[in-house]
XYZ file of C-alpha atoms in Angstrom:
536
model
C -8.734 -2.049 14.642
C -8.089 -5.789 14.483
C -5.863 -6.780 17.419
C -5.790 -10.427 16.299
C -3.345 -9.437 13.531
C -1.007 -7.515 15.875
C 2.727 -8.286 15.723
C 3.014 -7.639 19.473
C 3.875 -10.925 21.220
C 2.753 -9.586 24.586
C 6.024 -10.289 26.403
C 7.963 -7.154 25.478
C 8.924 -8.496 22.051
C 7.470 -8.360 18.552
C 7.664 -10.428 15.407
C 8.216 -9.294 11.824
C 6.477 -8.272 9.715
C 4.837 -5.671 11.955
C 2.346 -4.899 9.147
C 1.627 -8.184 7.398
C -0.177 -6.902 4.319
C 0.567 -4.738 1.287
C 1.669 -1.412 2.827
C 4.075 -0.831 -0.030
C 7.066 1.552 0.114
C 6.486 2.708 3.704
C 7.754 5.989 5.112
C 7.630 6.716 8.844
C 8.154 9.868 10.934
C 7.889 10.824 14.586
C 6.101 13.963 15.766
C 6.480 14.290 19.527
C 5.497 10.918 20.992
C 3.474 9.816 17.951
C 4.596 7.883 14.888
C 2.951 8.150 11.490
C 3.281 6.000 8.374
C 2.174 6.389 4.773
C 2.551 4.015 1.827
C 2.006 3.694 -1.906
C -1.609 3.441 -3.021
C -1.093 3.390 -6.807
C -4.434 3.866 -8.635
C -6.815 3.207 -5.734
C -8.950 5.906 -4.101
C -8.843 7.276 -1.525
C -5.046 7.217 -1.666
C -2.087 7.892 0.609
C -3.126 5.844 3.665
C -2.220 7.309 7.065
C -1.345 5.022 9.969
C -0.630 5.952 13.586
C 1.344 4.208 16.341
C 2.783 4.991 19.767
C 5.281 2.100 19.799
C 6.186 1.333 16.118
C 4.673 -2.166 16.495
C 0.924 -1.635 16.972
C -0.588 0.442 14.171
C -4.053 1.770 13.370
C -5.335 3.236 10.116
C -6.616 6.772 10.738
C -7.487 7.918 7.218
C -6.147 9.005 3.841
C -4.538 12.192 2.569
C -5.796 11.961 -1.023
C -9.530 11.789 -1.797
C -9.106 11.522 -5.571
C -6.223 11.063 -7.972
C -5.219 13.671 -10.528
C -5.697 14.020 -13.433
C -9.187 12.884 -12.426
C -10.212 11.879 -15.950
C -7.310 9.462 -16.330
C -8.128 7.717 -13.039
C -11.821 7.291 -13.836
C -10.859 3.711 -14.763
C -8.537 1.283 -12.956
C -4.812 2.070 -13.264
C -3.408 -0.611 -11.016
C 0.294 0.122 -11.638
C 0.114 3.916 -11.906
C -0.800 6.815 -9.642
C 0.850 7.188 -6.215
C 4.332 5.677 -6.108
C 6.596 5.634 -3.020
C 5.488 8.677 -1.002
C 7.610 10.524 1.547
C 6.037 11.830 4.758
C 7.547 14.781 6.631
C 6.607 17.311 9.331
C 7.855 20.876 8.866
C 6.669 24.316 9.860
C 3.814 22.911 11.926
C 2.407 20.984 8.958
C 2.455 17.425 7.643
C 3.751 17.056 4.082
C 3.524 14.117 1.677
C 5.422 14.055 -1.633
C 4.993 11.325 -4.227
C 5.913 10.600 -7.804
C 3.350 9.773 -10.455
C 5.513 8.154 -13.153
C 3.332 9.546 -15.952
C 2.846 13.118 -14.712
C 5.461 14.254 -12.201
C 6.068 15.003 -8.548
C 3.101 16.062 -6.394
C 2.677 17.185 -2.799
C -0.167 17.662 -0.317
C 0.034 19.143 3.163
C -2.138 19.599 6.255
C -1.998 21.102 9.760
C -3.030 17.753 11.264
C -2.502 14.211 10.030
C -6.276 13.763 9.935
C -6.573 16.788 7.664
C -7.878 18.779 6.022
C -5.297 18.049 3.331
C -4.685 20.445 0.469
C -5.470 19.565 -3.132
C -2.545 17.906 -4.956
C 0.050 20.434 -6.130
C 2.351 19.585 -9.048
C 5.879 20.436 -7.869
C 7.667 19.253 -11.013
C 6.088 18.043 -14.230
C 7.657 15.224 -16.192
C 7.603 11.540 -17.025
C 9.587 9.017 -15.049
C 10.027 11.197 -11.937
C 9.493 8.869 -8.965
C 10.219 8.393 -5.262
C 10.716 12.059 -4.252
C 11.817 13.067 -0.765
C 12.143 16.633 0.576
C 14.462 18.002 3.255
C 14.236 21.322 5.043
C 17.647 22.167 6.538
C 16.957 23.781 9.900
C 20.495 25.154 10.083
C 20.543 27.042 6.789
C 16.870 27.494 5.982
C 17.405 25.877 2.594
C 15.123 23.204 1.175
C 16.099 20.273 -1.035
C 14.449 17.472 -2.961
C 15.867 14.187 -4.234
C 14.130 11.735 -6.584
C 14.728 8.602 -8.619
C 13.791 7.658 -12.180
C 11.515 5.089 -13.850
C 13.182 3.788 -16.990
C 9.823 2.667 -18.413
C 8.845 6.330 -18.821
C 12.135 8.207 -19.062
C 14.763 5.788 -20.328
C 16.756 6.622 -17.156
C 17.325 4.443 -14.097
C 19.881 3.691 -11.402
C 20.536 7.307 -10.485
C 19.312 9.918 -8.048
C 18.759 13.575 -8.959
C 18.864 16.445 -6.474
C 17.294 19.910 -6.536
C 17.136 23.060 -4.511
C 13.458 23.486 -3.602
C 11.430 26.551 -2.683
C 10.986 26.533 1.101
C 7.192 26.623 0.629
C 7.472 23.463 -1.538
C 5.562 25.016 -4.432
C 8.341 24.372 -6.936
C 12.010 23.695 -7.585
C 14.749 26.303 -8.002
C 16.955 24.548 -10.549
C 16.945 21.894 -13.252
C 18.552 19.351 -10.953
C 21.839 17.480 -10.960
C 22.674 13.792 -10.723
C 24.013 13.369 -7.196
C 24.379 9.562 -7.204
C 25.050 7.619 -10.400
C 24.919 3.958 -9.412
C 26.136 2.868 -12.858
C 29.528 3.925 -11.511
C 29.235 1.702 -8.419
C 30.286 -1.892 -9.229
C 27.420 -4.362 -8.791
C 24.714 -1.763 -8.109
C 21.564 -1.607 -10.224
C 17.991 -0.288 -9.915
C 18.844 2.382 -7.352
C 15.570 4.019 -6.261
C 13.384 4.968 -3.272
C 15.658 7.607 -1.654
C 14.932 9.028 1.791
C 16.855 12.199 2.642
C 18.078 13.160 6.144
C 20.530 15.470 7.918
C 22.684 14.165 10.804
C 25.890 15.372 12.437
C 26.782 17.655 9.552
C 26.185 14.977 6.893
C 23.531 14.691 4.224
C 22.287 11.117 4.368
C 20.370 9.285 1.650
C 18.972 5.869 2.543
C 18.075 4.167 -0.737
C 17.592 0.578 -1.934
C 19.015 -1.090 -5.006
C 19.116 -4.475 -6.680
C 15.338 -4.958 -7.308
C 12.491 -5.427 -4.854
C 12.693 -9.233 -4.829
C 16.440 -9.703 -4.281
C 17.947 -6.314 -3.498
C 19.506 -4.559 -0.524
C 19.388 -1.314 1.420
C 22.120 1.243 0.801
C 23.253 4.326 2.687
C 24.960 7.333 1.102
C 26.540 10.322 2.817
C 28.148 13.591 1.849
C 29.099 16.868 3.507
C 27.461 18.714 0.599
C 23.995 18.024 -0.762
C 25.169 17.757 -4.367
C 27.957 15.366 -3.397
C 30.217 13.586 -3.815
C 28.602 10.732 -1.864
C 30.175 7.611 -0.465
C 28.093 4.481 -0.051
C 27.670 1.282 1.904
C 25.243 -1.641 1.955
C 23.617 -1.542 5.403
C 20.927 -4.257 5.175
C 20.670 -7.393 3.028
C 19.077 -10.812 3.172
C 22.195 -12.708 4.174
C 21.297 -16.017 5.797
C 17.689 -15.062 6.527
C 14.474 -15.754 4.623
C 13.674 -12.028 4.277
C 14.307 -11.361 0.601
C 15.025 -7.904 -0.782
C 14.900 -6.037 2.527
C 14.825 -2.411 1.495
C 13.049 0.901 0.805
C 11.965 2.316 4.078
C 12.590 4.916 6.729
C 14.858 5.796 9.643
C 13.030 7.051 12.717
C 14.171 7.785 16.258
C 12.365 7.619 19.606
C 12.193 10.213 22.400
C 14.664 8.118 24.428
C 17.233 8.227 21.602
C 16.804 4.788 20.026
C 16.986 4.398 16.254
C 14.786 2.092 14.165
C 14.362 1.310 10.477
C 11.089 0.288 8.789
C 11.296 -1.377 5.381
C 9.350 -3.707 3.122
C 9.720 -7.261 1.908
C 8.130 -8.306 -1.412
C 5.932 -11.377 -0.850
C 4.192 -12.002 -4.160
C 0.413 -12.054 -3.855
C 0.643 -10.604 -0.330
C 2.369 -7.498 -1.669
C 5.066 -5.587 0.179
C 4.861 -6.222 3.917
C 6.504 -3.974 6.526
C 9.336 -5.021 8.854
C 10.827 -3.103 11.774
C 14.580 -3.371 12.390
C 16.705 -2.111 15.270
C 19.286 0.415 14.116
C 22.336 2.088 15.597
C 25.166 4.295 14.372
C 28.612 2.724 14.247
C 31.653 4.281 15.860
C 35.357 4.170 15.142
C 35.717 0.814 16.884
C 33.136 -1.157 14.887
C 33.422 -0.156 11.264
C 32.857 3.594 11.490
C 35.424 6.236 10.635
C 35.035 8.444 13.685
C 33.053 11.030 11.720
C 29.507 10.107 12.565
C 29.710 6.452 11.613
C 27.295 4.493 9.433
C 23.915 2.991 10.195
C 23.981 -0.628 11.368
C 20.543 -2.132 10.750
C 19.069 -5.381 12.044
C 21.426 -8.023 13.379
C 24.772 -6.777 12.011
C 23.136 -5.925 8.691
C 20.684 -8.845 8.406
C 16.927 -8.670 9.174
C 15.643 -9.861 12.538
C 12.551 -12.051 12.818
C 11.771 -11.237 16.458
C 13.197 -8.559 18.719
C 12.503 -6.608 21.880
C 10.067 -3.764 21.334
C 11.233 -0.158 21.174
C 11.753 1.641 24.484
C 8.336 3.253 24.436
C 5.261 3.107 26.689
C 3.356 -0.168 26.428
C 0.391 -0.081 24.069
C -2.601 -2.399 23.613
C -2.305 -4.818 20.677
C -3.579 -3.254 17.459
C -3.478 -3.648 13.701
C -5.211 -1.809 10.839
C -8.943 -2.525 10.715
C -10.308 -5.257 8.472
C -13.806 -6.000 9.837
C -16.788 -3.817 8.967
C -20.462 -3.761 9.924
C -20.963 -0.772 7.595
C -22.801 1.340 10.210
C -25.232 3.789 8.655
C -24.491 2.262 5.258
C -20.926 3.631 5.237
C -17.678 1.731 4.832
C -14.539 2.149 6.941
C -11.160 3.618 5.953
C -9.711 0.184 5.180
C -11.657 0.188 1.909
C -10.539 1.736 -1.399
C -12.163 1.877 -4.822
C -10.171 0.661 -7.807
C -10.526 4.122 -9.413
C -11.805 7.587 -8.543
C -15.326 7.165 -7.118
C -18.521 8.522 -8.673
C -21.935 9.265 -7.232
C -24.344 6.364 -7.238
C -21.986 3.487 -6.569
C -23.399 3.182 -3.056
C -27.082 3.500 -2.122
C -27.621 5.692 0.981
C -29.740 4.303 3.812
C -29.984 4.727 7.572
C -29.358 1.165 8.751
C -26.295 -1.027 8.909
C -24.978 -2.846 5.871
C -23.385 -1.644 2.669
C -25.652 -1.260 -0.356
C -23.745 -1.308 -3.609
C -25.635 -0.408 -6.768
C -25.504 -3.045 -9.491
C -23.978 -0.504 -11.847
C -24.604 -1.208 -15.510
C -21.293 -1.351 -17.310
C -20.096 -2.580 -20.640
C -17.530 -5.332 -20.233
C -19.182 -6.323 -16.969
C -17.579 -9.769 -17.169
C -14.126 -8.520 -16.118
C -13.642 -7.270 -12.570
C -10.172 -5.972 -13.458
C -11.725 -3.340 -15.707
C -14.399 -2.103 -13.285
C -13.785 1.088 -11.281
C -16.556 0.378 -8.753
C -14.929 -2.568 -6.944
C -14.422 -1.848 -3.251
C -11.182 -3.404 -2.017
C -8.958 -3.942 0.978
C -5.589 -5.649 1.413
C -5.198 -9.428 1.528
C -3.773 -10.509 4.925
C -0.270 -11.913 4.795
C -1.164 -14.841 7.073
C -3.758 -17.573 6.511
C -7.161 -16.070 7.221
C -10.896 -16.631 6.981
C -12.947 -13.967 5.187
C -16.728 -13.920 5.641
C -19.560 -11.680 4.458
C -23.340 -11.936 4.167
C -24.873 -10.920 0.832
C -28.417 -10.186 -0.283
C -29.031 -9.545 -3.974
C -31.820 -7.046 -4.539
C -30.916 -6.374 -8.138
C -33.854 -7.311 -10.347
C -32.230 -6.921 -13.770
C -31.336 -10.174 -15.549
C -27.620 -10.715 -15.147
C -27.298 -8.510 -12.046
C -24.651 -10.012 -9.806
C -22.630 -9.286 -6.683
C -20.010 -11.079 -4.689
C -16.799 -11.449 -2.733
C -13.596 -11.563 -4.766
C -9.858 -12.140 -4.579
C -8.615 -9.699 -7.161
C -5.271 -9.570 -8.935
C -3.902 -10.140 -12.407
C -5.992 -13.300 -12.145
C -9.099 -13.292 -9.988
C -11.905 -15.415 -8.587
C -15.212 -14.582 -6.922
C -18.192 -16.209 -5.295
C -21.605 -14.580 -5.094
C -25.140 -14.318 -6.449
C -26.544 -13.777 -9.972
C -30.084 -12.941 -11.090
C -31.374 -15.101 -13.950
C -33.759 -14.126 -16.742
C -36.658 -15.924 -15.009
C -36.085 -13.940 -11.802
C -34.429 -16.745 -9.868
C -31.097 -16.287 -8.101
C -28.116 -18.619 -8.358
C -25.002 -18.982 -6.234
C -22.087 -18.809 -8.670
C -18.317 -19.232 -8.378
C -16.310 -17.749 -11.262
C -12.696 -16.996 -12.144
C -10.524 -15.381 -14.810
C -6.973 -16.340 -15.643
C -4.036 -13.976 -15.786
C -4.370 -11.203 -18.349
C -0.625 -10.614 -18.551
C 0.498 -10.533 -22.165
C -2.964 -11.499 -23.400
C -4.951 -8.423 -24.418
C -7.862 -8.419 -24.435
C -8.171 -10.014 -21.004
C -9.120 -13.670 -20.852
C -12.860 -14.041 -20.101
C -14.497 -15.136 -16.882
C -15.523 -18.761 -16.607
C -17.490 -20.844 -14.130
C -15.280 -22.490 -11.518
C -18.186 -24.645 -10.294
C -21.740 -25.459 -11.295
C -24.281 -22.830 -10.153
C -26.480 -23.631 -7.147
C -29.986 -22.310 -6.458
C -30.220 -19.575 -3.814
C -34.005 -19.457 -3.293
C -34.044 -16.523 -0.847
C -31.586 -14.433 -2.860
C -29.208 -14.472 0.105
C -25.940 -16.209 0.933
C -23.149 -16.242 3.446
C -19.810 -16.367 1.632
C -16.387 -17.548 2.786
C -12.859 -17.374 1.437
C -10.200 -19.273 3.361
C -6.646 -18.316 2.462
C -3.752 -20.665 3.117
C -0.004 -20.770 2.560
C 1.015 -19.471 -0.826
C -2.156 -17.329 -0.946
C -4.174 -20.377 -2.004
C -7.873 -19.624 -1.617
C -10.786 -21.969 -0.963
C -14.366 -20.792 -1.402
C -17.520 -21.923 0.412
C -21.092 -20.736 0.908
C -24.379 -21.156 2.748
C -27.623 -20.442 0.885
C -29.831 -21.500 3.796
C -29.118 -25.205 4.142
C -25.712 -25.153 5.811
C -22.159 -24.346 4.810
C -20.867 -26.159 1.751
C -17.499 -26.014 -0.018
C -17.489 -24.861 -3.606
C -16.671 -27.673 -5.997
C -14.360 -25.308 -7.870
C -10.578 -25.717 -7.744
C -8.337 -24.022 -5.196
C -7.439 -20.584 -6.513
C -3.878 -19.270 -6.127
C -4.094 -15.491 -5.707
C -1.808 -13.406 -7.890
C -0.508 -9.846 -7.585
C -0.705 -7.118 -10.158
C 2.558 -5.639 -11.426
C 3.367 -3.663 -8.280
C 0.311 -4.385 -6.138
C -0.549 -7.348 -3.942
C -3.817 -9.212 -4.351
C -6.913 -7.536 -2.920
C -10.132 -8.645 -1.286
C -13.068 -7.068 -3.097
C -16.802 -6.478 -2.885
C -18.671 -5.669 -6.078
C -22.099 -5.346 -7.653
C -22.702 -4.973 -11.371
C -25.087 -5.615 -14.211
C -24.544 -6.132 -17.936
C -25.266 -3.478 -20.532
C -24.505 0.196 -20.899
C -25.859 2.558 -18.281
C -25.320 5.922 -16.686
C -22.107 4.885 -14.927
C -23.589 4.852 -11.486
C -25.925 7.838 -11.579
C -28.955 7.557 -9.321
C -29.699 5.271 -6.412
C -30.433 2.115 -8.354
C -27.371 1.879 -10.601
C -29.313 2.645 -13.763
C -32.319 0.476 -12.933
C -30.435 -2.697 -11.982
C -31.058 -2.456 -8.225
C -28.718 -2.847 -5.237
C -26.874 -5.613 -3.420
C -26.459 -5.478 0.360
C -23.359 -6.676 2.211
C -23.385 -7.150 5.999
C -21.025 -8.357 8.710
C -17.710 -8.422 6.844
C -15.106 -10.275 8.912
C -11.432 -11.219 8.491
C -9.944 -13.471 11.161
C -6.633 -15.358 11.317
C -7.026 -19.028 10.493
C -6.620 -21.225 13.618
C -3.100 -22.283 12.645
C -2.108 -18.646 12.056
C -3.062 -17.419 15.518
C-alpha cells in the first residue's frame, strides 16, 4: 500500500476524493465488517480490480476477479474503450458476484466463495450489443431474482432508459425478454440515464442511477413498490455551488452501526474518474419525505462535501492502493495491468528482484497505443514524482524500453539500442490519434543523449492539469529533458496511464520464448510514485 496517498486526515476526518485516481464506475458493498469495491477496467488485463477497506476511507488493492477478457481473440490487442464497463458487486448465498456489461457482446458474471478467489470463468448471462451497466438483486423476502441494465446508443441505437428482467436465482440466465422500467425520455430535462444500482428497502425497490453525462450530470433515485414500476424519481446529488462536476454513478452502503454512505465518481479528464465518499441519510416526513420511507439525502443537502468526519467505524491506519514496486522475484504487483490479454514471453523469469520485460518484436513498434505488452498503472490524481531505474539488455538494433504517460496522446523517456551497438537516452511523443487514422507517428521530443553504460534513472513529474516534465540520469547526475512539457490526455473513457514497455522493430513471434524473439530484455527496478512536495 501507499499511505502517502491516503485521504485520511488523521484527525477523525477525511478529504475527497478518497481514491484519487481512475477507479471508474465504482460499486461498493459491505460483508460483515469489511467493505469491498470494484470498478471498470475496460480492455486491460487482469480486469475487475478488487479493493478492501474497514472504514470506507483507507483502501488497499487485494487483486482482480478477471484474469483474461472474453472473447480472448478480440482482446489480444488493445481495446481501450471496450471490455468491462460499470460492474456491480454483490454478496449472495455465501458467494461474491460481479456482473458487468461488455457493450459489444452482452452481460457477463463471475462469482467466488471469497473475494480473493478463485473466481469462476466469465459466464454470458445475456447476449447482445449495447447492454451495459447491469445490476442484480436477490429478494430475500420472495426468493426472486432480478436484473436491471442500461443501454449504449453507440451499439444499440437506444439510450436514456433502463430495462428490467426476472433472473434465474443461480444467475445463469434471464427468465424473460425484459421490459423498460424507466424511460427517461418521458422525464423533462433528463438525458443519458445509465449506471443503475438496484436495492430493496422498506418495501420499496430502489434504483440509484445517474443521468446528464459524466462531466456535468447528476445522481438520481427511483423507487417503486413493484419491480417493473411505475417508478417515481428525484435528483439526490448534483454539483450545485461546489467544484465537483458530474457527481454520480456509485453505490449506497451502510455500516454495522446503521450509518449510510454513498460512493460515486467525478470525471477529471486525464486523471480519469476519481472516487468520492458522501454522507447519506433517509429523509422523513418533516424534511422532504412523504412518510413512506423517505428519499436519500446525499452529501450536504444534495451537494458534494469536500471534507467530512469519517464513518463511525474502528480507526484504521492510513492506506491507499499500492503504486511502488521492487518487483520481488521478477514479478509485478496487482497495481499493474497489461493493455490487452497477456501472452507467454512478455516477461523474462528470473530469481532476483527487478522486472525483466522482453523487447518483443512487433510490427508497428513505433506506436505504444497499439502494443498489447505495455504494463500500466493509474496516473495519480495529485501532483506526483514517478521514478524507475532501467537497464537495456536488448542487443537488437532499434530495441528500446522506457517509462511512459499513455493516453490518446503519449510521451515516453527511455533507452534505445543503435545499429553500432551504442545506447542512447531518448525522449519521444505522439500527438492525439483522435479522428486521424492511422495514428500520428512518434517523434523526438528532445535530442538523444549518450547512455554509455546502457542504464538510466528516469523521472516523470506531474503537475496541475496533468502536465508532465521528464528528466533522467545516465551516470553524470540528474538532468531535465529539453523536450516540452507534455499535457497528459485520457482515452475515450479511460484516464491516462503510467506505463513500462520494451519492444523492438520487425515481425517476431509475438513474445514467444525468453528473449522476445531474439531482441533481448530490459530490466526495470525500484519503481516509485510519491506525492510532489506541494501535494503532501
